[in-house]
């Protein structure tokens, strides 16, 4: 008879004891899905067995914050809530106010029969990100901390669109026209403890004429070599969710594209997270939108959409989807797949164990260390396009800090809202310096120059003003006003007035550096000859000091164009590698300077 040694006997008995204890817990009514020691798959299976159809459908719904009352959360078993652009608990809400808002909604979800926590989402995508992957990873972690500081665990970012036409109003959300750069920038997904959302799947950056939500007409090779690669990287990096695009692909609405949502993304790439619709995205399957909502629900859910961002029409969605299931137009297996994916994300994030937010990260919102990361990103993303009118005159940058008097001009020099662009506090952005805390470029210049240097600011000076003063040099800051999405679509891409006149007036009389603040390249060639230097600042955000850091030589210019700078808009679309490639400044271009050693 074989004998069991004492150590192994002890282990064997311990295992039996654990199994017995676990069974006793189950027998006592403690559900397995609430046991964090159990595998996630087992917890999902246990919870799914307990859920009614109404509870499953509720998990597939994401509504806007303003509608997320405790009663609505309990009545419809809502699975997710979001803040749309500009939807805040209060103007300039504090972390405490955000946390209280999110927790109040969460308590409504936890009060349901099964106590399934909701997941709260918000947009955290912003700016033209022309920096290295290592810095992007730091930005991702800082952004995650700031999102968590407000009690929110889910960010609708990154946007991994490959913008192939700068006329597109969302081009500043894209990293580059080059899919390889966009792939590298998926490093941002490594942000700490926040569920990421890769968007917008797929091809949204390649629409005809850059028109938002338009049709992307591409070959299979172009689709899989240009627009798809960053999704491979995102899935490898463990992205939790992917958002379907408003746009169509070769005439098929992406929200109804079963071949690419289910066939390719879920089955071929083995994506295990959930697919979420864009804001009222399923409504737009039909034209006009919402004209046949029952069809839109059927088409999108069968195509593979798991969670529907239907911010307002909760009852209509729930009733229509229930009828479609009861009449066998949508199989219950499709609903189970969607709910299983949503629950997997929630379990993986630890929401069942820690559903409520706390104040532990409140001090991280706007933290100085995060501002320093943003300032570094500004410095490294600036691209020096011209430095000196000719080889004989020599470079003008970096500028001397000590001068008797200098002129600062332009609409974008003293406007924090213009520096930040769209998706800042409000969906479309704002003008002025009161929307958030930060440093304008004008303020940064004043803080950087020698105390003896007089800085004169005039937004749009006339010739008399310019010639009646003896300026050592001028810094002209011009560019776009804020916009987002369709409101930013622009078939002309001209430099907004009075920018051209400001450049002409100033640069024809004084040595001048022109700084362009924009979300994309603009028509600049007609004014280029008059400039001594030209800097693309993109959207530097709140940390305008990063611009002054490089203008005055505390740091050198190192940035390179991640996007082709065209000569004329009739050249578009024009991307590196095209047969008709004839840019003003080519992809990858960027002059460099050396920092000045300070005494």
PDB file of N, CA, C and O in Angstrom, residues 341-402:
ATOM      1  N   UNK A 341     -18.081  40.076 -22.623  1.00  0.00           N
ATOM      2  CA  UNK A 341     -16.939  40.953 -22.907  1.00  0.00           C
ATOM      3  C   UNK A 341     -16.938  42.168 -21.966  1.00  0.00           C
ATOM      4  O   UNK A 341     -15.882  42.574 -21.464  1.00  0.00           O
ATOM      5  N   UNK A 342     -18.115  42.732 -21.746  1.00  0.00           N
ATOM      6  CA  UNK A 342     -18.216  43.896 -20.858  1.00  0.00           C
ATOM      7  C   UNK A 342     -17.838  43.511 -19.429  1.00  0.00           C
ATOM      8  O   UNK A 342     -17.078  44.214 -18.753  1.00  0.00           O
ATOM      9  N   UNK A 343     -18.337  42.374 -18.966  1.00  0.00           N
ATOM     10  CA  UNK A 343     -18.022  41.928 -17.608  1.00  0.00           C
ATOM     11  C   UNK A 343     -16.547  41.600 -17.452  1.00  0.00           C
ATOM     12  O   UNK A 343     -15.957  41.854 -16.391  1.00  0.00           O
ATOM     13  N   UNK A 344     -15.945  41.034 -18.500  1.00  0.00           N
ATOM     14  CA  UNK A 344     -14.515  40.723 -18.418  1.00  0.00           C
ATOM     15  C   UNK A 344     -13.692  41.975 -18.161  1.00  0.00           C
ATOM     16  O   UNK A 344     -12.762  41.981 -17.350  1.00  0.00           O
ATOM     17  N   UNK A 345     -14.032  43.073 -18.842  1.00  0.00           N
ATOM     18  CA  UNK A 345     -13.317  44.334 -18.622  1.00  0.00           C
ATOM     19  C   UNK A 345     -13.526  44.819 -17.192  1.00  0.00           C
ATOM     20  O   UNK A 345     -12.581  45.231 -16.510  1.00  0.00           O
ATOM     21  N   UNK A 346     -14.747  44.745 -16.709  1.00  0.00           N
ATOM     22  CA  UNK A 346     -15.039  45.222 -15.355  1.00  0.00           C
ATOM     23  C   UNK A 346     -14.332  44.379 -14.294  1.00  0.00           C
ATOM     24  O   UNK A 346     -13.778  44.915 -13.324  1.00  0.00           O
ATOM     25  N   UNK A 347     -14.345  43.067 -14.468  1.00  0.00           N
ATOM     26  CA  UNK A 347     -13.639  42.199 -13.518  1.00  0.00           C
ATOM     27  C   UNK A 347     -12.137  42.448 -13.572  1.00  0.00           C
ATOM     28  O   UNK A 347     -11.470  42.520 -12.537  1.00  0.00           O
ATOM     29  N   UNK A 348     -11.593  42.581 -14.787  1.00  0.00           N
ATOM     30  CA  UNK A 348     -10.152  42.790 -14.948  1.00  0.00           C
ATOM     31  C   UNK A 348      -9.691  44.090 -14.303  1.00  0.00           C
ATOM     32  O   UNK A 348      -8.562  44.188 -13.802  1.00  0.00           O
ATOM     33  N   UNK A 349     -10.552  45.104 -14.311  1.00  0.00           N
ATOM     34  CA  UNK A 349     -10.205  46.396 -13.721  1.00  0.00           C
ATOM     35  C   UNK A 349     -10.359  46.422 -12.205  1.00  0.00           C
ATOM     36  O   UNK A 349      -9.977  47.398 -11.556  1.00  0.00           O
ATOM     37  N   UNK A 350     -10.960  45.362 -11.642  1.00  0.00           N
ATOM     38  CA  UNK A 350     -11.169  45.329 -10.200  1.00  0.00           C
ATOM     39  C   UNK A 350     -12.358  46.157  -9.745  1.00  0.00           C
ATOM     40  O   UNK A 350     -12.450  46.513  -8.566  1.00  0.00           O
ATOM     41  N   UNK A 351     -13.277  46.458 -10.663  1.00  0.00           N
ATOM     42  CA  UNK A 351     -14.425  47.290 -10.302  1.00  0.00           C
ATOM     43  C   UNK A 351     -15.345  46.611  -9.293  1.00  0.00           C
ATOM     44  O   UNK A 351     -15.996  47.282  -8.486  1.00  0.00           O
ATOM     45  N   UNK A 352     -15.414  45.288  -9.321  1.00  0.00           N
ATOM     46  CA  UNK A 352     -16.283  44.600  -8.372  1.00  0.00           C
ATOM     47  C   UNK A 352     -15.739  44.697  -6.948  1.00  0.00           C
ATOM     48  O   UNK A 352     -16.506  44.714  -5.989  1.00  0.00           O
ATOM     49  N   UNK A 353     -14.410  44.765  -6.827  1.00  0.00           N
ATOM     50  CA  UNK A 353     -13.805  44.887  -5.499  1.00  0.00           C
ATOM     51  C   UNK A 353     -13.713  46.342  -5.054  1.00  0.00           C
ATOM     52  O   UNK A 353     -13.840  46.641  -3.866  1.00  0.00           O
ATOM     53  N   UNK A 354     -13.486  47.247  -6.002  1.00  0.00           N
ATOM     54  CA  UNK A 354     -13.323  48.663  -5.664  1.00  0.00           C
ATOM     55  C   UNK A 354     -14.175  49.527  -6.590  1.00  0.00           C
ATOM     56  O   UNK A 354     -13.652  50.241  -7.447  1.00  0.00           O
ATOM     57  N   UNK A 355     -15.483  49.482  -6.434  1.00  0.00           N
ATOM     58  CA  UNK A 355     -16.357  50.223  -7.351  1.00  0.00           C
ATOM     59  C   UNK A 355     -16.384  51.723  -7.104  1.00  0.00           C
ATOM     60  O   UNK A 355     -16.682  52.491  -8.018  1.00  0.00           O
ATOM     61  N   UNK A 356     -16.096  52.146  -5.880  1.00  0.00           N
ATOM     62  CA  UNK A 356     -16.200  53.558  -5.536  1.00  0.00           C
ATOM     63  C   UNK A 356     -14.841  54.239  -5.583  1.00  0.00           C
ATOM     64  O   UNK A 356     -13.814  53.659  -5.195  1.00  0.00           O
ATOM     65  N   UNK A 357     -14.847  55.476  -6.073  1.00  0.00           N
ATOM     66  CA  UNK A 357     -13.611  56.261  -6.151  1.00  0.00           C
ATOM     67  C   UNK A 357     -13.330  56.912  -4.806  1.00  0.00           C
ATOM     68  O   UNK A 357     -14.224  57.114  -3.991  1.00  0.00           O
ATOM     69  N   UNK A 358     -12.062  57.240  -4.586  1.00  0.00           N
ATOM     70  CA  UNK A 358     -11.694  57.935  -3.355  1.00  0.00           C
ATOM     71  C   UNK A 358     -10.843  59.146  -3.694  1.00  0.00           C
ATOM     72  O   UNK A 358     -10.598  59.454  -4.852  1.00  0.00           O
ATOM     73  N   UNK A 359     -10.357  59.821  -2.659  1.00  0.00           N
ATOM     74  CA  UNK A 359      -9.592  61.056  -2.852  1.00  0.00           C
ATOM     75  C   UNK A 359      -8.082  60.831  -2.922  1.00  0.00           C
ATOM     76  O   UNK A 359      -7.324  61.790  -2.903  1.00  0.00           O
ATOM     77  N   UNK A 360      -7.656  59.585  -3.007  1.00  0.00           N
ATOM     78  CA  UNK A 360      -6.230  59.299  -2.888  1.00  0.00           C
ATOM     79  C   UNK A 360      -5.392  59.937  -3.992  1.00  0.00           C
ATOM     80  O   UNK A 360      -4.205  60.202  -3.805  1.00  0.00           O
ATOM     81  N   UNK A 361      -6.007  60.169  -5.150  1.00  0.00           N
ATOM     82  CA  UNK A 361      -5.258  60.757  -6.274  1.00  0.00           C
ATOM     83  C   UNK A 361      -5.675  62.197  -6.566  1.00  0.00           C
ATOM     84  O   UNK A 361      -5.257  62.761  -7.579  1.00  0.00           O
ATOM     85  N   UNK A 362      -6.476  62.783  -5.693  1.00  0.00           N
ATOM     86  CA  UNK A 362      -7.008  64.123  -5.965  1.00  0.00           C
ATOM     87  C   UNK A 362      -5.912  65.148  -6.204  1.00  0.00           C
ATOM     88  O   UNK A 362      -6.046  66.049  -7.037  1.00  0.00           O
ATOM     89  N   UNK A 363      -4.811  65.023  -5.482  1.00  0.00           N
ATOM     90  CA  UNK A 363      -3.719  65.987  -5.629  1.00  0.00           C
ATOM     91  C   UNK A 363      -2.987  65.863  -6.961  1.00  0.00           C
ATOM     92  O   UNK A 363      -2.178  66.721  -7.309  1.00  0.00           O
ATOM     93  N   UNK A 364      -3.256  64.782  -7.703  1.00  0.00           N
ATOM     94  CA  UNK A 364      -2.572  64.572  -8.977  1.00  0.00           C
ATOM     95  C   UNK A 364      -3.170  65.407 -10.101  1.00  0.00           C
ATOM     96  O   UNK A 364      -2.542  65.588 -11.140  1.00  0.00           O
ATOM     97  N   UNK A 365      -4.401  65.927  -9.896  1.00  0.00           N
ATOM     98  CA  UNK A 365      -5.039  66.709 -10.951  1.00  0.00           C
ATOM     99  C   UNK A 365      -4.305  68.043 -11.116  1.00  0.00           C
ATOM    100  O   UNK A 365      -4.268  68.859 -10.200  1.00  0.00           O
ATOM    101  N   UNK A 366      -3.714  68.243 -12.289  1.00  0.00           N
ATOM    102  CA  UNK A 366      -2.947  69.461 -12.535  1.00  0.00           C
ATOM    103  C   UNK A 366      -1.645  69.517 -11.773  1.00  0.00           C
ATOM    104  O   UNK A 366      -1.086  70.601 -11.565  1.00  0.00           O
ATOM    105  N   UNK A 367      -1.145  68.356 -11.345  1.00  0.00           N
ATOM    106  CA  UNK A 367       0.092  68.308 -10.554  1.00  0.00           C
ATOM    107  C   UNK A 367       1.256  68.900 -11.332  1.00  0.00           C
ATOM    108  O   UNK A 367       1.329  68.787 -12.562  1.00  0.00           O
ATOM    109  N   UNK A 368       2.190  69.496 -10.612  1.00  0.00           N
ATOM    110  CA  UNK A 368       3.335  70.135 -11.249  1.00  0.00           C
ATOM    111  C   UNK A 368       4.156  69.143 -12.063  1.00  0.00           C
ATOM    112  O   UNK A 368       4.647  69.464 -13.135  1.00  0.00           O
ATOM    113  N   UNK A 369       4.295  67.924 -11.561  1.00  0.00           N
ATOM    114  CA  UNK A 369       5.081  66.937 -12.305  1.00  0.00           C
ATOM    115  C   UNK A 369       4.412  66.602 -13.641  1.00  0.00           C
ATOM    116  O   UNK A 369       5.100  66.331 -14.638  1.00  0.00           O
ATOM    117  N   UNK A 370       3.079  66.643 -13.678  1.00  0.00           N
ATOM    118  CA  UNK A 370       2.370  66.408 -14.933  1.00  0.00           C
ATOM    119  C   UNK A 370       2.537  67.593 -15.870  1.00  0.00           C
ATOM    120  O   UNK A 370       2.673  67.426 -17.089  1.00  0.00           O
ATOM    121  N   UNK A 371       2.529  68.787 -15.316  1.00  0.00           N
ATOM    122  CA  UNK A 371       2.748  69.985 -16.142  1.00  0.00           C
ATOM    123  C   UNK A 371       4.154  69.976 -16.734  1.00  0.00           C
ATOM    124  O   UNK A 371       4.372  70.430 -17.861  1.00  0.00           O
ATOM    125  N   UNK A 372       5.103  69.460 -15.981  1.00  0.00           N
ATOM    126  CA  UNK A 372       6.468  69.381 -16.502  1.00  0.00           C
ATOM    127  C   UNK A 372       6.560  68.396 -17.657  1.00  0.00           C
ATOM    128  O   UNK A 372       7.299  68.606 -18.628  1.00  0.00           O
ATOM    129  N   UNK A 373       5.809  67.298 -17.572  1.00  0.00           N
ATOM    130  CA  UNK A 373       5.764  66.348 -18.689  1.00  0.00           C
ATOM    131  C   UNK A 373       5.145  67.016 -19.910  1.00  0.00           C
ATOM    132  O   UNK A 373       5.636  66.872 -21.044  1.00  0.00           O
ATOM    133  N   UNK A 374       4.059  67.762 -19.694  1.00  0.00           N
ATOM    134  CA  UNK A 374       3.410  68.472 -20.799  1.00  0.00           C
ATOM    135  C   UNK A 374       4.347  69.505 -21.404  1.00  0.00           C
ATOM    136  O   UNK A 374       4.407  69.665 -22.635  1.00  0.00           O
ATOM    137  N   UNK A 375       5.083  70.214 -20.560  1.00  0.00           N
ATOM    138  CA  UNK A 375       6.036  71.226 -21.038  1.00  0.00           C
ATOM    139  C   UNK A 375       7.146  70.577 -21.855  1.00  0.00           C
ATOM    140  O   UNK A 375       7.556  71.100 -22.904  1.00  0.00           O
ATOM    141  N   UNK A 376       7.605  69.414 -21.416  1.00  0.00           N
ATOM    142  CA  UNK A 376       8.608  68.667 -22.183  1.00  0.00           C
ATOM    143  C   UNK A 376       8.045  68.247 -23.535  1.00  0.00           C
ATOM    144  O   UNK A 376       8.735  68.322 -24.564  1.00  0.00           O
ATOM    145  N   UNK A 377       6.770  67.820 -23.535  1.00  0.00           N
ATOM    146  CA  UNK A 377       6.135  67.424 -24.791  1.00  0.00           C
ATOM    147  C   UNK A 377       6.043  68.596 -25.758  1.00  0.00           C
ATOM    148  O   UNK A 377       6.235  68.445 -26.968  1.00  0.00           O
ATOM    149  N   UNK A 378       5.753  69.794 -25.236  1.00  0.00           N
ATOM    150  CA  UNK A 378       5.705  70.988 -26.081  1.00  0.00           C
ATOM    151  C   UNK A 378       7.074  71.238 -26.704  1.00  0.00           C
ATOM    152  O   UNK A 378       7.198  71.445 -27.922  1.00  0.00           O
ATOM    153  N   UNK A 379       8.097  71.226 -25.888  1.00  0.00           N
ATOM    154  CA  UNK A 379       9.460  71.491 -26.403  1.00  0.00           C
ATOM    155  C   UNK A 379       9.834  70.521 -27.514  1.00  0.00           C
ATOM    156  O   UNK A 379      10.388  70.919 -28.551  1.00  0.00           O
ATOM    157  N   UNK A 380       9.553  69.240 -27.285  1.00  0.00           N
ATOM    158  CA  UNK A 380       9.992  68.222 -28.229  1.00  0.00           C
ATOM    159  C   UNK A 380       9.115  68.142 -29.472  1.00  0.00           C
ATOM    160  O   UNK A 380       9.544  67.577 -30.490  1.00  0.00           O
ATOM    161  N   UNK A 381       7.895  68.683 -29.404  1.00  0.00           N
ATOM    162  CA  UNK A 381       7.003  68.602 -30.561  1.00  0.00           C
ATOM    163  C   UNK A 381       7.111  69.803 -31.485  1.00  0.00           C
ATOM    164  O   UNK A 381       6.652  69.751 -32.631  1.00  0.00           O
ATOM    165  N   UNK A 382       7.700  70.901 -31.022  1.00  0.00           N
ATOM    166  CA  UNK A 382       7.887  72.061 -31.898  1.00  0.00           C
ATOM    167  C   UNK A 382       8.767  71.688 -33.078  1.00  0.00           C
ATOM    168  O   UNK A 382       9.770  70.992 -32.927  1.00  0.00           O
ATOM    169  N   UNK A 383       8.394  72.173 -34.257  1.00  0.00           N
ATOM    170  CA  UNK A 383       9.193  71.899 -35.454  1.00  0.00           C
ATOM    171  C   UNK A 383       9.660  73.218 -36.051  1.00  0.00           C
ATOM    172  O   UNK A 383       8.838  74.084 -36.389  1.00  0.00           O
ATOM    173  N   UNK A 384      10.961  73.363 -36.171  1.00  0.00           N
ATOM    174  CA  UNK A 384      11.549  74.564 -36.774  1.00  0.00           C
ATOM    175  C   UNK A 384      11.613  74.366 -38.284  1.00  0.00           C
ATOM    176  O   UNK A 384      12.357  73.525 -38.790  1.00  0.00           O
ATOM    177  N   UNK A 385      10.827  75.158 -39.022  1.00  0.00           N
ATOM    178  CA  UNK A 385      10.708  74.989 -40.467  1.00  0.00           C
ATOM    179  C   UNK A 385      11.593  75.954 -41.250  1.00  0.00           C
ATOM    180  O   UNK A 385      11.967  75.678 -42.386  1.00  0.00           O
ATOM    181  N   UNK A 386      11.921  77.084 -40.640  1.00  0.00           N
ATOM    182  CA  UNK A 386      12.794  78.053 -41.301  1.00  0.00           C
ATOM    183  C   UNK A 386      13.570  78.794 -40.222  1.00  0.00           C
ATOM    184  O   UNK A 386      13.023  79.119 -39.171  1.00  0.00           O
ATOM    185  N   UNK A 387      14.841  79.070 -40.492  1.00  0.00           N
ATOM    186  CA  UNK A 387      15.665  79.802 -39.528  1.00  0.00           C
ATOM    187  C   UNK A 387      16.689  80.641 -40.278  1.00  0.00           C
ATOM    188  O   UNK A 387      17.792  80.206 -40.575  1.00  0.00           O
ATOM    189  N   UNK A 388      16.290  81.868 -40.607  1.00  0.00           N
ATOM    190  CA  UNK A 388      17.152  82.772 -41.372  1.00  0.00           C
ATOM    191  C   UNK A 388      16.635  82.937 -42.775  1.00  0.00           C
ATOM    192  O   UNK A 388      16.230  81.964 -43.415  1.00  0.00           O
ATOM    193  N   UNK A 389      16.661  84.204 -43.265  1.00  0.00           N
ATOM    194  CA  UNK A 389      16.140  84.460 -44.614  1.00  0.00           C
ATOM    195  C   UNK A 389      17.056  83.916 -45.691  1.00  0.00           C
ATOM    196  O   UNK A 389      16.612  83.576 -46.784  1.00  0.00           O
ATOM    197  N   UNK A 390      18.332  83.831 -45.372  1.00  0.00           N
ATOM    198  CA  UNK A 390      19.285  83.299 -46.352  1.00  0.00           C
ATOM    199  C   UNK A 390      20.530  82.835 -45.620  1.00  0.00           C
ATOM    200  O   UNK A 390      20.703  83.079 -44.418  1.00  0.00           O
ATOM    201  N   UNK A 391      21.382  82.171 -46.363  1.00  0.00           N
ATOM    202  CA  UNK A 391      22.640  81.712 -45.776  1.00  0.00           C
ATOM    203  C   UNK A 391      23.524  82.885 -45.369  1.00  0.00           C
ATOM    204  O   UNK A 391      24.382  82.764 -44.488  1.00  0.00           O
ATOM    205  N   UNK A 392      23.298  84.047 -45.989  1.00  0.00           N
ATOM    206  CA  UNK A 392      24.122  85.217 -45.696  1.00  0.00           C
ATOM    207  C   UNK A 392      23.710  85.898 -44.394  1.00  0.00           C
ATOM    208  O   UNK A 392      24.557  86.409 -43.647  1.00  0.00           O
ATOM    209  N   UNK A 393      22.401  85.925 -44.132  1.00  0.00           N
ATOM    210  CA  UNK A 393      21.943  86.596 -42.915  1.00  0.00           C
ATOM    211  C   UNK A 393      22.142  85.739 -41.675  1.00  0.00           C
ATOM    212  O   UNK A 393      22.235  86.252 -40.562  1.00  0.00           O
ATOM    213  N   UNK A 394      22.207  84.406 -41.851  1.00  0.00           N
ATOM    214  CA  UNK A 394      22.397  83.522 -40.714  1.00  0.00           C
ATOM    215  C   UNK A 394      21.109  83.301 -39.945  1.00  0.00           C
ATOM    216  O   UNK A 394      20.098  83.974 -40.169  1.00  0.00           O
ATOM    217  N   UNK A 395      21.136  82.355 -39.021  1.00  0.00           N
ATOM    218  CA  UNK A 395      19.923  82.025 -38.266  1.00  0.00           C
ATOM    219  C   UNK A 395      19.544  83.121 -37.276  1.00  0.00           C
ATOM    220  O   UNK A 395      20.403  83.845 -36.770  1.00  0.00           O
ATOM    221  N   UNK A 396      18.264  83.235 -37.009  1.00  0.00           N
ATOM    222  CA  UNK A 396      17.773  84.198 -36.023  1.00  0.00           C
ATOM    223  C   UNK A 396      17.504  83.515 -34.681  1.00  0.00           C
ATOM    224  O   UNK A 396      17.534  84.154 -33.628  1.00  0.00           O
ATOM    225  N   UNK A 397      17.229  82.205 -34.726  1.00  0.00           N
ATOM    226  CA  UNK A 397      16.974  81.440 -33.506  1.00  0.00           C
ATOM    227  C   UNK A 397      18.221  80.672 -33.085  1.00  0.00           C
ATOM    228  O   UNK A 397      18.952  80.163 -33.928  1.00  0.00           O
ATOM    229  N   UNK A 398      18.441  80.567 -31.774  1.00  0.00           N
ATOM    230  CA  UNK A 398      17.628  81.070 -30.667  1.00  0.00           C
ATOM    231  C   UNK A 398      17.738  82.587 -30.493  1.00  0.00           C
ATOM    232  O   UNK A 398      18.753  83.193 -30.834  1.00  0.00           O
ATOM    233  N   UNK A 399      16.670  83.155 -29.955  1.00  0.00           N
ATOM    234  CA  UNK A 399      16.602  84.602 -29.767  1.00  0.00           C
ATOM    235  C   UNK A 399      17.376  85.037 -28.523  1.00  0.00           C
ATOM    236  O   UNK A 399      17.418  84.304 -27.531  1.00  0.00           O
ATOM    237  N   UNK A 400      17.950  86.227 -28.553  1.00  0.00           N
ATOM    238  CA  UNK A 400      18.601  86.748 -27.337  1.00  0.00           C
ATOM    239  C   UNK A 400      17.552  87.159 -26.303  1.00  0.00           C
ATOM    240  O   UNK A 400      16.533  87.759 -26.635  1.00  0.00           O
ATOM    241  N   UNK A 401      17.818  86.819 -25.069  1.00  0.00           N
ATOM    242  CA  UNK A 401      16.878  87.187 -23.997  1.00  0.00           C
ATOM    243  C   UNK A 401      16.986  88.661 -23.636  1.00  0.00           C
ATOM    244  O   UNK A 401      16.022  89.257 -23.167  1.00  0.00           O
ATOM    245  N   UNK A 402      18.153  89.215 -23.884  1.00  0.00           N
ATOM    246  CA  UNK A 402      18.372  90.612 -23.480  1.00  0.00           C
ATOM    247  C   UNK A 402      18.306  91.502 -24.715  1.00  0.00           C
ATOM    248  O   UNK A 402      19.092  91.365 -25.649  1.00  0.00           O
TER     249      UNK A 402
END
